[in-house]
XYZ file of C-alpha atoms in Angstrom:
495
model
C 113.882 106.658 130.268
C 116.443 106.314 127.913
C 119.542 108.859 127.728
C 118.346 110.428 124.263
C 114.680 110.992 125.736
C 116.271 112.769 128.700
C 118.579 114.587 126.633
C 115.447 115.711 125.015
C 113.307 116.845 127.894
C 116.344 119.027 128.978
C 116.875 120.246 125.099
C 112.680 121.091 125.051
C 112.905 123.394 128.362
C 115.302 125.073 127.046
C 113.917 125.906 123.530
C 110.705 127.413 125.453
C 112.541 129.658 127.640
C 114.261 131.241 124.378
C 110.387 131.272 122.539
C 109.240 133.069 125.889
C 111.486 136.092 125.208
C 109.794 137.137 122.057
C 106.514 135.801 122.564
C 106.370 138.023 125.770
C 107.584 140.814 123.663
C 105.312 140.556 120.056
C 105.369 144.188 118.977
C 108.913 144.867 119.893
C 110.071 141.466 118.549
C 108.316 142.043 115.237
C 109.553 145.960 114.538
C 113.518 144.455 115.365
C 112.794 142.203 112.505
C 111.161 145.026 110.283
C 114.294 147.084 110.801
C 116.781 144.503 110.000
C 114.887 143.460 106.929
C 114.984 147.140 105.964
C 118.911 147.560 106.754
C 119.700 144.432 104.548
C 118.015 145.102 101.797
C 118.935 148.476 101.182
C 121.138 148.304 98.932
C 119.312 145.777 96.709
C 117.546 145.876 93.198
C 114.455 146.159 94.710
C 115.892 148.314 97.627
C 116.415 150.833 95.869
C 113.897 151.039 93.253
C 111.622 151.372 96.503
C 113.714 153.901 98.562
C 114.706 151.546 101.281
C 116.668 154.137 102.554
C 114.155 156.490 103.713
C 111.816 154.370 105.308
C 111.708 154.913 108.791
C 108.599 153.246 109.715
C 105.915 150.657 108.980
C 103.848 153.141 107.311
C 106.546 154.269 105.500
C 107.079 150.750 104.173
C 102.989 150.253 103.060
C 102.859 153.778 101.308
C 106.011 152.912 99.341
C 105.934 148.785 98.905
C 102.732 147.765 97.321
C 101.188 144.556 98.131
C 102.039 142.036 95.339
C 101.321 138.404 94.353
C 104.422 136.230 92.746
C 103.003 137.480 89.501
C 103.318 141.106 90.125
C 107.259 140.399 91.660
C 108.055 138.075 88.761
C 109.872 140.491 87.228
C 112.340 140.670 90.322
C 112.246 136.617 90.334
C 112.998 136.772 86.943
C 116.334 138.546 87.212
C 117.359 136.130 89.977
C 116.538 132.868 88.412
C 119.005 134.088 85.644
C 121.604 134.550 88.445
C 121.974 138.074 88.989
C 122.557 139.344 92.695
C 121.370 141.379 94.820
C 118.204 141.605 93.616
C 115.691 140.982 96.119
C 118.221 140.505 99.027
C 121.987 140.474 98.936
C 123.569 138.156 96.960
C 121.759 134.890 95.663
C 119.565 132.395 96.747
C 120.891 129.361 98.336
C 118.371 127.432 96.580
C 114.965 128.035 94.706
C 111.311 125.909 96.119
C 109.701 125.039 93.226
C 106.579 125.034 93.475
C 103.096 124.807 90.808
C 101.064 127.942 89.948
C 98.027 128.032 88.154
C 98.033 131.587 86.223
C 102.161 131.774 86.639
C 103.325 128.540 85.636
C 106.273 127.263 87.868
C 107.093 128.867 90.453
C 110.668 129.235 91.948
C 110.540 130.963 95.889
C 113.662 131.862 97.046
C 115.397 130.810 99.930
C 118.603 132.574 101.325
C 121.035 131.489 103.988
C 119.414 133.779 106.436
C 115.974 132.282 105.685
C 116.415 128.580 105.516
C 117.379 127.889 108.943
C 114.251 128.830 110.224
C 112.613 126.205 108.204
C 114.826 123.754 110.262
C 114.209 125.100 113.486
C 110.586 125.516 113.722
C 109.783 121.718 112.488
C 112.054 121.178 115.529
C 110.537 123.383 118.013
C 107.295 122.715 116.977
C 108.307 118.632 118.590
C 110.366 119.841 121.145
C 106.950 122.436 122.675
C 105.407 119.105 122.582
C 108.032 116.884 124.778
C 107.817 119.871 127.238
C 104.307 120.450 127.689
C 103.540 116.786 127.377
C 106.939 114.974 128.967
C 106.336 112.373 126.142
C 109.872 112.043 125.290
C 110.453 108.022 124.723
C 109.017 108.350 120.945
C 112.522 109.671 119.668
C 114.065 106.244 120.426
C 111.698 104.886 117.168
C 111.707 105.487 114.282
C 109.989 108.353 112.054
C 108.664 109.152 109.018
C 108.201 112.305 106.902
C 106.382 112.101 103.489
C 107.585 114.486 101.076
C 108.821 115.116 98.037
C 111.632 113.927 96.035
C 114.907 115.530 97.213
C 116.325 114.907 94.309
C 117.176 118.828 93.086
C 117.986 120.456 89.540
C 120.109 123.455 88.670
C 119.555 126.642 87.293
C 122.199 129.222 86.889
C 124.175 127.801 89.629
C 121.497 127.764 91.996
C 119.580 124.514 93.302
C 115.928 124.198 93.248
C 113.341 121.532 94.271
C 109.882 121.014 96.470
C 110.698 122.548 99.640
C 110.099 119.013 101.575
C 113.018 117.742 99.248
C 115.313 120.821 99.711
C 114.354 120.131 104.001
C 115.384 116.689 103.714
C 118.718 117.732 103.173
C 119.179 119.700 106.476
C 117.546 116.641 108.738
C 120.342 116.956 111.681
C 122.437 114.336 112.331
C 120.545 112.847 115.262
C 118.011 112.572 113.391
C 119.777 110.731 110.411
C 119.113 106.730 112.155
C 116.010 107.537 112.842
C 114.375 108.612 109.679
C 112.866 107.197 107.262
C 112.344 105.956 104.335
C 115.783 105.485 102.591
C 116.838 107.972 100.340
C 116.381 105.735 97.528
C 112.465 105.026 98.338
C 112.521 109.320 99.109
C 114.001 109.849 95.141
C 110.719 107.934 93.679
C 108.934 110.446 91.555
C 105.629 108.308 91.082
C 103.855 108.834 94.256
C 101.821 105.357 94.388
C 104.881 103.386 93.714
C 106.563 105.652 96.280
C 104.005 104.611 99.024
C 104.296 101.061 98.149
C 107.961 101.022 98.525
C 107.285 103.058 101.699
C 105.129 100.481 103.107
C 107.238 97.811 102.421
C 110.290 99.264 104.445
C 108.038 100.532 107.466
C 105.864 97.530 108.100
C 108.149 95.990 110.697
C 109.668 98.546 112.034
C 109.114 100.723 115.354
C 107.136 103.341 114.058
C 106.752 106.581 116.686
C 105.908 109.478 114.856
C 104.730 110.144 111.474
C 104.323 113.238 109.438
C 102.763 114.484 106.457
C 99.617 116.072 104.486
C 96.811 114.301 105.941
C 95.059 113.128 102.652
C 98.749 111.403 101.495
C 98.767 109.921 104.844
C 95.588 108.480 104.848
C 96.893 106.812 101.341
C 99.521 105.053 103.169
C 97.769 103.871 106.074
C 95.502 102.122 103.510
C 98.017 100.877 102.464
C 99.437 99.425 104.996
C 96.284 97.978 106.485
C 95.564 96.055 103.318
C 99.295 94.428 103.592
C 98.914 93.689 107.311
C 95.352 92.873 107.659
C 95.096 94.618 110.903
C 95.220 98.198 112.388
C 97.566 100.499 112.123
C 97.870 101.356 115.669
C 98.521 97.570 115.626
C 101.117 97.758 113.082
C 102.777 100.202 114.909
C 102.223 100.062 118.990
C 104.490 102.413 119.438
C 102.963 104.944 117.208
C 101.499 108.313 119.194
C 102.305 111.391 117.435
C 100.878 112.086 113.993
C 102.651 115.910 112.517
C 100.703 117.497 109.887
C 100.549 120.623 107.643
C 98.282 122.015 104.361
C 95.198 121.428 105.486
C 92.786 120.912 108.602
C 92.711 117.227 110.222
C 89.603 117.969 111.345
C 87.422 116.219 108.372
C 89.860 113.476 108.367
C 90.356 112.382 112.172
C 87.311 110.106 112.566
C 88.985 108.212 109.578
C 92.373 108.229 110.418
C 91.030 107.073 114.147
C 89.687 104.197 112.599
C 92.703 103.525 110.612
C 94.930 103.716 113.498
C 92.195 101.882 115.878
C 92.793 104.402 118.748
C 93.453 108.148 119.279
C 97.070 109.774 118.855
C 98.371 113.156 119.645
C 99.007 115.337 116.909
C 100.770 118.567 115.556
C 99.843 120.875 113.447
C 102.510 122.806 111.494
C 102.325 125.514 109.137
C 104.950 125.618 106.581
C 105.315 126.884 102.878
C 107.816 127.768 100.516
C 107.667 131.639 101.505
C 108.432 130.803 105.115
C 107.685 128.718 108.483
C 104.935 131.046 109.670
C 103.226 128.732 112.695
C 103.370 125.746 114.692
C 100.782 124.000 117.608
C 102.758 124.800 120.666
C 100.299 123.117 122.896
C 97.903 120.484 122.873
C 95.858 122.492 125.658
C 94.690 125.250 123.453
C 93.339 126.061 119.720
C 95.384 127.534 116.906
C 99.321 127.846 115.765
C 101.748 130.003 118.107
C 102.411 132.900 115.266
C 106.619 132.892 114.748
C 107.390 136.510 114.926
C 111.558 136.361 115.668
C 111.823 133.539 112.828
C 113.116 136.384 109.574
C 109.613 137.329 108.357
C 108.075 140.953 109.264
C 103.756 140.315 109.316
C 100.955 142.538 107.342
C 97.032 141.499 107.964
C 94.850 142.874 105.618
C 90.670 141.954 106.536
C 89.027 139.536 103.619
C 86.257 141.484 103.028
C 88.913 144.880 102.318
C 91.383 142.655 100.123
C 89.814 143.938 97.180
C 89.111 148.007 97.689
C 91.726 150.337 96.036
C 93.913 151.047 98.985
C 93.409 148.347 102.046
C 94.195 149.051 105.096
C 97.869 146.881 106.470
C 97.754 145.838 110.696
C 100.551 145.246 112.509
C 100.453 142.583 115.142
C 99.840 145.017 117.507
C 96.440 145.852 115.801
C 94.682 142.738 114.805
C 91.374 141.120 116.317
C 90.151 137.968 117.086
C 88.125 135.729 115.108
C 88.362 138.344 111.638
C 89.495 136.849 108.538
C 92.951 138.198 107.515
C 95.366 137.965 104.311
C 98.667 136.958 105.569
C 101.021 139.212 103.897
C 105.010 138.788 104.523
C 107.793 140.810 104.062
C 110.873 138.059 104.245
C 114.807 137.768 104.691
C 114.599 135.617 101.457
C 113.545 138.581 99.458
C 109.959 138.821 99.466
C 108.260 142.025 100.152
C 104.284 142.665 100.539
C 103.757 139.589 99.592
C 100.258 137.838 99.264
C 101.221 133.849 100.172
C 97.129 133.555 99.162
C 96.420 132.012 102.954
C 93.835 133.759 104.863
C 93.831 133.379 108.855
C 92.200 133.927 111.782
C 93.462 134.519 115.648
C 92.065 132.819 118.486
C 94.120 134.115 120.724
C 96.591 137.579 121.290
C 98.260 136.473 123.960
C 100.453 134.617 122.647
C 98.980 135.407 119.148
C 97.488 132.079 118.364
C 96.539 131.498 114.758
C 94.709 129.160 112.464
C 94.193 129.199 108.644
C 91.258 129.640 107.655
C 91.118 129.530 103.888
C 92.759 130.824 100.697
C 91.956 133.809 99.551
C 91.141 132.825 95.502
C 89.251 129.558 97.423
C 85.968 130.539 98.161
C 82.514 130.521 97.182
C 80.378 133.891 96.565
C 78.683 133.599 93.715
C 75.338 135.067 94.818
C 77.497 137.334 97.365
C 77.731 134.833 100.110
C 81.234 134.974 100.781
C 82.023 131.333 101.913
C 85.518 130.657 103.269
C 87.195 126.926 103.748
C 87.360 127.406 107.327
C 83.112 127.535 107.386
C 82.883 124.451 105.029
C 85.477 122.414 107.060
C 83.547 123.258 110.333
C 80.111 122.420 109.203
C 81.149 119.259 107.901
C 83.027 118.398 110.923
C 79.797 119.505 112.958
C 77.355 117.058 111.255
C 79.686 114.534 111.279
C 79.842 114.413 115.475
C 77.991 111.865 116.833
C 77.710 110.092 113.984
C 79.531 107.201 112.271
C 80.189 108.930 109.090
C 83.027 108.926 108.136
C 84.937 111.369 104.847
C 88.062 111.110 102.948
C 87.913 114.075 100.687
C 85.337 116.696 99.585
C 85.377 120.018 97.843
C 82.425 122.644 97.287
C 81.607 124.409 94.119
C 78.165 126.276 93.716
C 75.775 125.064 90.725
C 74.114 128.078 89.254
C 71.879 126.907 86.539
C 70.521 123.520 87.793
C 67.964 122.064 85.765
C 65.334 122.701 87.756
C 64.552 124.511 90.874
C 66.400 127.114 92.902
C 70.598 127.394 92.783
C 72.309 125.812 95.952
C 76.035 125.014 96.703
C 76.877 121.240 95.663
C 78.884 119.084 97.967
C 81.015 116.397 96.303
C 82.163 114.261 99.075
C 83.763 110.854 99.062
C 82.552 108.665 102.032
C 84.205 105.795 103.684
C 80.827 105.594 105.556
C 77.926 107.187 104.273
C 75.000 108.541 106.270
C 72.012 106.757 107.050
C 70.135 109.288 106.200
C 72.154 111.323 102.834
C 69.447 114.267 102.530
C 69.210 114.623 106.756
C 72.991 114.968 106.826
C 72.974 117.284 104.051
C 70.269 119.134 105.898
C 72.530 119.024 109.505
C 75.803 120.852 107.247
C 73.366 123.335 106.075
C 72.168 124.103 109.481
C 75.969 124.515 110.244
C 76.347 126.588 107.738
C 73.741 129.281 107.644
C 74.559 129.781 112.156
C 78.460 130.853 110.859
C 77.440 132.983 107.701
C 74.801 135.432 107.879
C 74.955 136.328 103.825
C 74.408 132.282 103.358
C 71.569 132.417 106.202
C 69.770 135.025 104.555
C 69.945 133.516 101.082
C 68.437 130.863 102.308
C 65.545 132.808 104.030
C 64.893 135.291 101.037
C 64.700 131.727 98.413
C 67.725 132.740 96.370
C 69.536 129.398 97.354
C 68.044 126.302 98.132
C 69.650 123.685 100.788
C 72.750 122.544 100.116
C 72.735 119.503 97.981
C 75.603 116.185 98.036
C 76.843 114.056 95.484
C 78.777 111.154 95.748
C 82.023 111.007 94.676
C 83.465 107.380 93.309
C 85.725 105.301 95.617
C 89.465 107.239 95.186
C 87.574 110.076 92.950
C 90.253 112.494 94.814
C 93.242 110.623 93.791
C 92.061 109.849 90.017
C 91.469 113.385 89.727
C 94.777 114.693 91.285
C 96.490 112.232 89.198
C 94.810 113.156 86.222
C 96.092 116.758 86.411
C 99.354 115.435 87.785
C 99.379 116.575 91.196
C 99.006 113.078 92.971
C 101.035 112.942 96.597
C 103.370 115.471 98.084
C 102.532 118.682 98.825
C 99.592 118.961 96.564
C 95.845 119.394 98.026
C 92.432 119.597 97.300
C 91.140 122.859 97.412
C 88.343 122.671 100.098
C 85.665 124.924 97.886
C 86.098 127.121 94.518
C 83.768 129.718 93.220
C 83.365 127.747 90.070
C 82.807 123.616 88.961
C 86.143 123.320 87.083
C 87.783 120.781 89.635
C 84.249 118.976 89.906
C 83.440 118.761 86.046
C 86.627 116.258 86.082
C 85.081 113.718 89.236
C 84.734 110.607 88.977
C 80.754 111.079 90.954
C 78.515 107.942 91.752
């Protein structure tokens, strides 16, 4: 064992004693953040307009702070972006996360001095969980790799901004620093297929340990890198056991990437986003994301099916359930209050309050009032896949209304890297999957208002033509797993 792998081990076990005092302590833990959110931004813009000073309690807070999308606090955003202060917490931003909206245009997500450490530490602790559960220390003598965005970063009124992965890159401690790669000259490529070529190119002989990134961009370079090398990627790399990932589930990707890499490798899930670090896998024992709730952000759940009513009802973290579909909504020490991030999520456990995400709330399908989430689409795919040697690198779900003939059904575009033997029997084993997690689907079924669920091909890198065609190819853009309309499918390249 090597002196920095040691120095790890001891630098884990410490890191989970601190996490054990707040996550033995959830509801106290999250109202000493509530109140300290409260007492900072008193005297702010927004503060004030929402008599900060006279709320004494979480109800207090709901009755008087509206839940609100980055539309409805654009105005607030607004005023900041121009470089006034104190608007939605004391003075200004350290930097802005730019990031792409769809109704809004660009959007630029604060982040304060108080808030961007915790981006920092949680990547970190979310590694260092691992080294002490595990005792797999001797990968932080290789070398690793993050793919992100450029860090490259503009200005605006005397305030940075950037992707978030590109604003992170510039915090990567110190002991990190040999380790990392690629070079900051390959990281400050814009075009994200001449990026992962120049990626490849410095990687391929070195000692690869642990590599990070959204699963779908990852899967881009490993093809990469096996048509340059001929060979495996777990053959590439030997050293390489510890794949970190974030945006989206792994699940429809692992028997691919498994196959790419030629073996099985432990993996992380994070979950990250410009609004905050709001999860990370602390164990490789059990299912979901250990829920931060000391890391600067105050929680809200509000159940799916409510989102909508005139008044829905706001739990606390002492009041959720397990297994019901919430809307995450955040109240932040980088300014944002009631705020809808758009992720929906689930717990599968309260003690400690486990998580996974489950969907987006604008991403599903209920046209004919089935109300189909990403989580159900992921898991049916993923359950007719077992056994099997099928293997997927993208899909998406859309439902077809007015076919030409026969009955409505939801289409499934998916683009195989092995197809079925069999494409109607395996369409027929996701449907199955499908109607046993969603009674409204199940009984749309029965009463002959949907028929089966039907698949169509989708061309050999369909997914990346597309994303490139709307210029959203690599970083921390994704495929949105199902949408209640055939916008994104109308532009597929299909077989």
């Amino acid at each position: 064992m090597s002196i920095k792998s040691a120095a790890a081990k001891l630098f884990a076990k410490k890191i989970y004693k601190e996490t054990q005092t707040w996550v033995s302590n959830p509801v106290a833990s999250q109202k000493t953040v509530f109140m300290d959110l409260i007492k900072e931004a008193k005297q702010t813009a927004f503060g004030i307009d929402h008599h900060f000073d006279t709320i004494k309690t979480v109800e207090d807070f709901a009755n008087q702070v509206p839940i609100r999308d980055y539309e409805d606090l654009k105005p607030y955003i607004e005023k900041v972006v121009k470089g006034e202060e104190n608007i939605l917490w004391k003075g200004k931003p350290l930097y802005f996360a730019k990031t792409s909206g769809t109704t809004s245009g660009a959007k630029y997500i604060p982040l304060t001095k108080e808030s961007m450490p915790f981006h920092i530490q949680a990547a970190r602790n979310a590694i260092l969980h691992y080294i002490h559960e595990t005792g797999k220390a001797d990968f932080v003598d290789g070398k690793m790799i993050f793919l992100q965005g450029s860090p490259i970063l503009e200005e605006k009124n005397g305030i940075q901004f950037g992707r978030l992965s590109g604003i992170v890159a510039h915090f990567v401690p110190k002991y990190l620093q040999k380790n990392r790669m690629p070079s900051l000259e390959t990281n400050c490529i814009e075009d994200w297929e001449t990026k992962i070529d120049a990626i490849v190119g410095e990687t391929f002989n070195e000692n690869m340990t642990v590599i990070s990134g959204i699963p779908s961009w990852v899967q881009m370079y490993f093809e990469r890198l096996e048509q340059k090398g001929g060979k495996k990627v777990g053959d590439i790399f030997k050293n390489f056991n510890l794949f970190i990932y974030g945006g989206v589930n792994y699940e429809p990707y692992r028997a691919k990437f498994e196959n790419l890499i030629g073996r099985k490798v432990d993996s992380i899930e994070l979950f990250p986003a410009s609004e905050g670090f709001f999860a990370y896998q602390d164990s490789q024992k059990e299912k979901g994301m250990l829920l931060l709730l000391k890391a600067g952000i105050f929680y809200e759940f509000v159940k799916s099916d409510e989102f909508y009513t005139e008044k829905p009802r706001r739990y606390t973290i002492g009041e959720v359930e397990l297994g019901v579909n919430y809307v995450l909504i955040i109240s932040t020490n980088a300014g944002l209050w009631g705020y809808n991030i758009g992720d929906t999520v689930q717990f599968t456990s309260l003690k400690p309050f486990r998580i996974i995400v489950s969907g987006r709330i604008k991403h599903y399908i209920s046209a004919f009032g089935e109300h189909v989430i990403g989580k159900e689409v992921e898991n049916a795919l993923q359950e007719a896949m077992e056994g099997t040697n099928v293997r997927v690198n993208e899909f998406t779900v859309a439902p077809q209304i007015n076919p030409a003939s026969g009955l409505p059904y939801h289409e499934w575009f998916i683009e195989f890297e092995n197809e079925p033997v069999n494409l109607i029997t395996f369409a027929e084993a996701i449907d199955e999957a499908m109607r046993k997690q969603n009674i409204y689907y199940d009984d749309l079924i029965r009463g002959n208002i949907l028929q089966k669920v039907v698949i169509t091909r989708v061309a050999k890198n369909g997914f990346q033509e597309y994303m490139k065609s709307i210029g959203k190819l690599g970083g921390q853009n994704k495929i949105p797993r199902l949408s209640d309309n055939r916008d994104i499918v109308a532009l597929l390249d299909k077989k």
